[in-house]
Amino acid sequence: MGGRGGASGLSPQSATQSFLKAGIRFDDMNSLNKTAVEQSLSGFRDVLRDMGIPLSAVNMVSGTDAKGEIMGVNGFNDLVFSKSVYSSLEKAKEGSKSKNGYFVTDGLYGTGAHEAGHMIVNEIINKTMKSSSVLERAKARRSYKIEKQIIREAKKTYGSSPKISGYGQTKPSETIAEAIADVYTNKSKANPYSRVIVNIMKKKLRGK
């Protein structure tokens, strides 16, 4: 890939082309496997579209040498792919596998959907904390303020807070992201609790 001209050969319907058409810059992506990136970008794109978030809300897409994550989104809506994991389709698929049910879903599409969940929280923070300073918004992200609010509301609506996945139990932010991945990849088989979480997120994006 590497820059806007690097996605040649992909169909006009590809997720990569969708982001490029939205004006998103691709950086340091030459060593990444195009097919693996495309599959994860598809999950990311489809979730954002359904949630009513324009692709232009993404700041940039890039490769990263950082260890410990397969794919990630930061507070500036930079979307990053691990160079080591996405260096081949086989490695990327292996990294996205749900071992012993730890992740709510298998596959690279689900990885992209999961990361979209983190970006949606960023957008909710930007929408509901418009008058807050950059520092206050950053503090909200670090403390999982929005995620905790959503989980409390979901528990009140659903009546309990059942486990979505092992990974979803690690942090409030991962509960939210796994709920998104569950609904958008498992569809009719998704945990009803995940659906409650996603519906609350949609309402918050609409300012309700």
CSV table of C-alpha atoms in Angstrom, one decimal:
chain,number,residue,atom,x,y,z
A,1,MET,CA,0.0,0.0,0.0
A,2,GLY,CA,2.0,3.0,1.2
A,3,GLY,CA,0.2,6.3,0.4
A,4,ARG,CA,-2.9,6.8,-1.6
A,5,GLY,CA,-1.6,5.3,-4.8
A,6,GLY,CA,-0.6,2.1,-3.1
A,7,ALA,CA,-3.9,0.4,-3.3
A,8,SER,CA,-4.0,-0.2,-7.0
A,9,GLY,CA,-5.3,-3.5,-8.1
A,10,LEU,CA,-8.0,-3.6,-5.4
A,11,SER,CA,-11.6,-3.4,-6.6
A,12,PRO,CA,-13.5,0.0,-6.3
A,13,GLN,CA,-15.7,-1.7,-3.8
A,14,SER,CA,-12.9,-2.6,-1.4
A,15,ALA,CA,-12.7,-1.1,2.1
A,16,THR,CA,-9.2,0.2,1.3
A,17,GLN,CA,-10.6,2.2,-1.6
A,18,SER,CA,-13.5,3.4,0.6
A,19,PHE,CA,-11.0,5.0,3.0
A,20,LEU,CA,-8.8,6.4,0.3
A,21,LYS,CA,-11.9,8.0,-1.3
A,22,ALA,CA,-12.7,9.5,2.0
A,23,GLY,CA,-9.3,11.2,2.0
A,24,ILE,CA,-7.7,9.1,4.6
A,25,ARG,CA,-3.9,8.9,4.4
A,26,PHE,CA,-2.2,5.5,4.4
A,27,ASP,CA,1.3,5.5,5.8
A,28,ASP,CA,4.1,3.0,6.3
A,29,MET,CA,2.0,0.1,4.9
A,30,ASN,CA,4.3,-1.4,2.3
A,31,SER,CA,5.3,-4.4,4.3
A,32,LEU,CA,1.7,-5.4,5.2
A,33,ASN,CA,-0.3,-8.1,3.5
A,34,LYS,CA,-3.0,-6.3,1.4
A,35,THR,CA,-5.5,-9.1,1.8
A,36,ALA,CA,-5.2,-9.2,5.6
A,37,VAL,CA,-5.5,-5.5,5.9
A,38,GLU,CA,-8.5,-5.4,3.6
A,39,GLN,CA,-10.4,-8.0,5.6
A,40,SER,CA,-9.9,-6.0,8.9
A,41,LEU,CA,-10.6,-2.7,7.2
A,42,SER,CA,-13.9,-4.2,5.9
A,43,GLY,CA,-15.0,-4.9,9.4
A,44,PHE,CA,-14.0,-1.5,10.6
A,45,ARG,CA,-15.7,0.3,7.7
A,46,ASP,CA,-18.9,-1.6,8.0
A,47,VAL,CA,-19.4,-0.9,11.7
A,48,LEU,CA,-18.7,2.8,11.3
A,49,ARG,CA,-21.1,3.1,8.4
A,50,ASP,CA,-23.9,1.3,10.3
A,51,MET,CA,-23.3,3.5,13.3
A,52,GLY,CA,-23.5,6.6,11.2
A,53,ILE,CA,-19.9,7.7,11.6
A,54,PRO,CA,-18.2,9.0,8.4
A,55,LEU,CA,-15.0,7.3,7.3
A,56,SER,CA,-13.5,10.8,7.3
A,57,ALA,CA,-13.5,10.7,11.1
A,58,VAL,CA,-10.5,8.4,10.9
A,59,ASN,CA,-7.3,10.5,11.0
A,60,MET,CA,-5.0,8.1,9.3
A,61,VAL,CA,-4.1,4.4,8.7
A,62,SER,CA,-0.6,3.2,9.3
A,63,GLY,CA,1.7,0.3,10.2
A,64,THR,CA,3.3,0.2,13.6
A,65,ASP,CA,6.3,-1.6,15.1
A,66,ALA,CA,4.7,-1.5,18.6
A,67,LYS,CA,4.4,-4.8,20.3
A,68,GLY,CA,1.4,-6.2,22.1
A,69,GLU,CA,-1.4,-5.4,19.8
A,70,ILE,CA,-2.7,-6.7,16.5
A,71,MET,CA,-4.6,-3.6,15.4
A,72,GLY,CA,-5.4,-0.5,17.4
A,73,VAL,CA,-7.1,2.9,17.6
A,74,ASN,CA,-5.8,5.8,19.6
A,75,GLY,CA,-7.5,8.9,21.0
A,76,PHE,CA,-6.8,10.8,17.8
A,77,ASN,CA,-8.6,8.1,15.7
A,78,ASP,CA,-5.3,6.9,14.2
A,79,LEU,CA,-5.8,3.3,13.0
A,80,VAL,CA,-2.7,1.2,13.2
A,81,PHE,CA,-1.8,-2.3,12.1
A,82,SER,CA,1.0,-4.4,13.6
A,83,LYS,CA,3.7,-4.8,11.0
A,84,SER,CA,4.8,-8.1,12.4
A,85,VAL,CA,1.3,-9.6,12.6
A,86,TYR,CA,0.0,-8.3,9.3
A,87,SER,CA,3.2,-9.1,7.4
A,88,SER,CA,1.4,-12.2,6.0
A,89,LEU,CA,-2.2,-13.4,5.7
A,90,GLU,CA,-1.3,-16.5,7.7
A,91,LYS,CA,0.2,-14.6,10.7
A,92,ALA,CA,-2.7,-12.2,10.7
A,93,LYS,CA,-5.3,-15.0,10.7
A,94,GLU,CA,-3.4,-16.7,13.5
A,95,GLY,CA,-3.3,-13.5,15.6
A,96,SER,CA,-7.1,-13.0,15.2
A,97,LYS,CA,-8.0,-16.6,16.2
A,98,SER,CA,-10.1,-17.0,19.3
A,99,LYS,CA,-8.3,-19.6,21.4
A,100,ASN,CA,-10.6,-21.4,23.9
A,101,GLY,CA,-13.2,-18.7,23.3
A,102,TYR,CA,-11.1,-15.8,24.6
A,103,PHE,CA,-12.3,-13.5,21.8
A,104,VAL,CA,-16.0,-13.3,21.0
A,105,THR,CA,-15.3,-14.1,17.3
A,106,ASP,CA,-12.7,-15.5,15.0
A,107,GLY,CA,-11.3,-13.8,12.0
A,108,LEU,CA,-9.8,-10.6,10.6
A,109,TYR,CA,-13.2,-9.0,9.9
A,110,GLY,CA,-14.0,-9.4,13.6
A,111,THR,CA,-10.7,-7.8,14.6
A,112,GLY,CA,-11.6,-4.7,12.5
A,113,ALA,CA,-15.1,-4.6,14.0
A,114,HIS,CA,-13.7,-4.8,17.5
A,115,GLU,CA,-11.4,-1.9,16.9
A,116,ALA,CA,-14.3,0.1,15.4
A,117,GLY,CA,-15.8,-0.2,18.9
A,118,HIS,CA,-13.0,1.7,20.4
A,119,MET,CA,-13.3,4.5,17.8
A,120,ILE,CA,-17.0,4.7,18.5
A,121,VAL,CA,-16.2,5.5,22.1
A,122,ASN,CA,-13.9,8.3,20.9
A,123,GLU,CA,-16.7,9.7,18.9
A,124,ILE,CA,-19.1,9.5,21.8
A,125,ILE,CA,-16.6,11.4,24.0
A,126,ASN,CA,-16.2,14.0,21.3
A,127,LYS,CA,-20.0,14.4,21.0
A,128,THR,CA,-20.9,14.4,24.7
A,129,MET,CA,-17.9,16.4,25.9
A,130,LYS,CA,-17.8,19.1,23.3
A,131,SER,CA,-17.2,21.8,25.9
A,132,SER,CA,-14.5,19.9,27.7
A,133,SER,CA,-10.8,20.5,27.3
A,134,VAL,CA,-8.5,18.1,25.4
A,135,LEU,CA,-7.1,17.1,28.8
A,136,GLU,CA,-10.5,16.3,30.2
A,137,ARG,CA,-11.3,14.2,27.2
A,138,ALA,CA,-8.1,12.3,27.5
A,139,LYS,CA,-8.8,11.7,31.2
A,140,ALA,CA,-12.2,10.3,30.2
A,141,ARG,CA,-10.6,7.9,27.8
A,142,ARG,CA,-8.0,6.8,30.4
A,143,SER,CA,-10.6,6.3,33.1
A,144,TYR,CA,-13.1,4.5,30.8
A,145,LYS,CA,-15.7,7.0,31.8
A,146,ILE,CA,-18.0,6.5,28.8
A,147,GLU,CA,-17.5,2.7,28.7
A,148,LYS,CA,-18.5,2.5,32.4
A,149,GLN,CA,-21.6,4.6,31.8
A,150,ILE,CA,-22.7,2.4,28.9
A,151,ILE,CA,-22.1,-0.8,30.9
A,152,ARG,CA,-24.2,0.6,33.8
A,153,GLU,CA,-27.0,1.5,31.5
A,154,ALA,CA,-26.9,-1.9,29.8
A,155,LYS,CA,-27.0,-3.7,33.2
A,156,LYS,CA,-30.0,-1.6,34.2
A,157,THR,CA,-31.8,-2.4,30.9
A,158,TYR,CA,-30.8,-6.0,30.6
A,159,GLY,CA,-30.9,-6.9,34.3
A,160,SER,CA,-27.4,-8.2,34.6
A,161,SER,CA,-23.9,-8.0,33.0
A,162,PRO,CA,-23.2,-11.4,31.5
A,163,LYS,CA,-19.8,-12.3,30.2
A,164,ILE,CA,-19.4,-11.6,26.5
A,165,SER,CA,-15.9,-13.1,26.2
A,166,GLY,CA,-12.8,-13.7,28.2
A,167,TYR,CA,-11.1,-10.6,26.6
A,168,GLY,CA,-14.2,-8.6,27.2
A,169,GLN,CA,-13.7,-9.2,31.0
A,170,THR,CA,-10.3,-7.5,31.1
A,171,LYS,CA,-11.3,-3.9,30.8
A,172,PRO,CA,-14.5,-1.8,30.4
A,173,SER,CA,-13.2,-0.7,27.0
A,174,GLU,CA,-12.8,-4.3,25.9
A,175,THR,CA,-16.3,-5.1,27.0
A,176,ILE,CA,-17.6,-2.5,24.7
A,177,ALA,CA,-15.4,-3.4,21.7
A,178,GLU,CA,-16.3,-7.1,22.1
A,179,ALA,CA,-20.0,-6.3,22.2
A,180,ILE,CA,-19.5,-4.5,18.8
A,181,ALA,CA,-17.6,-7.4,17.4
A,182,ASP,CA,-20.2,-9.8,18.6
A,183,VAL,CA,-23.2,-8.0,17.1
A,184,TYR,CA,-21.5,-7.3,13.7
A,185,THR,CA,-19.9,-10.7,13.2
A,186,ASN,CA,-22.1,-13.2,15.0
A,187,LYS,CA,-25.3,-11.3,13.9
A,188,SER,CA,-28.4,-13.4,14.8
A,189,LYS,CA,-26.3,-15.5,17.2
A,190,ALA,CA,-24.9,-12.5,19.1
A,191,ASN,CA,-25.4,-12.3,22.9
A,192,PRO,CA,-28.5,-10.3,23.6
A,193,TYR,CA,-26.5,-8.3,26.1
A,194,SER,CA,-24.2,-7.2,23.3
A,195,ARG,CA,-27.2,-5.9,21.4
A,196,VAL,CA,-28.3,-3.8,24.4
A,197,ILE,CA,-24.8,-2.3,24.6
A,198,VAL,CA,-24.7,-1.5,20.8
A,199,ASN,CA,-28.2,0.1,21.0
A,200,ILE,CA,-27.1,2.3,23.9
A,201,MET,CA,-24.0,3.4,21.9
A,202,LYS,CA,-26.2,4.3,18.9
A,203,LYS,CA,-28.4,6.5,21.1
A,204,LYS,CA,-25.4,8.3,22.6
A,205,LEU,CA,-24.1,9.0,19.1
A,206,ARG,CA,-27.5,10.5,18.3
A,207,GLY,CA,-27.3,12.7,21.5
A,208,LYS,CA,-29.8,10.7,23.5
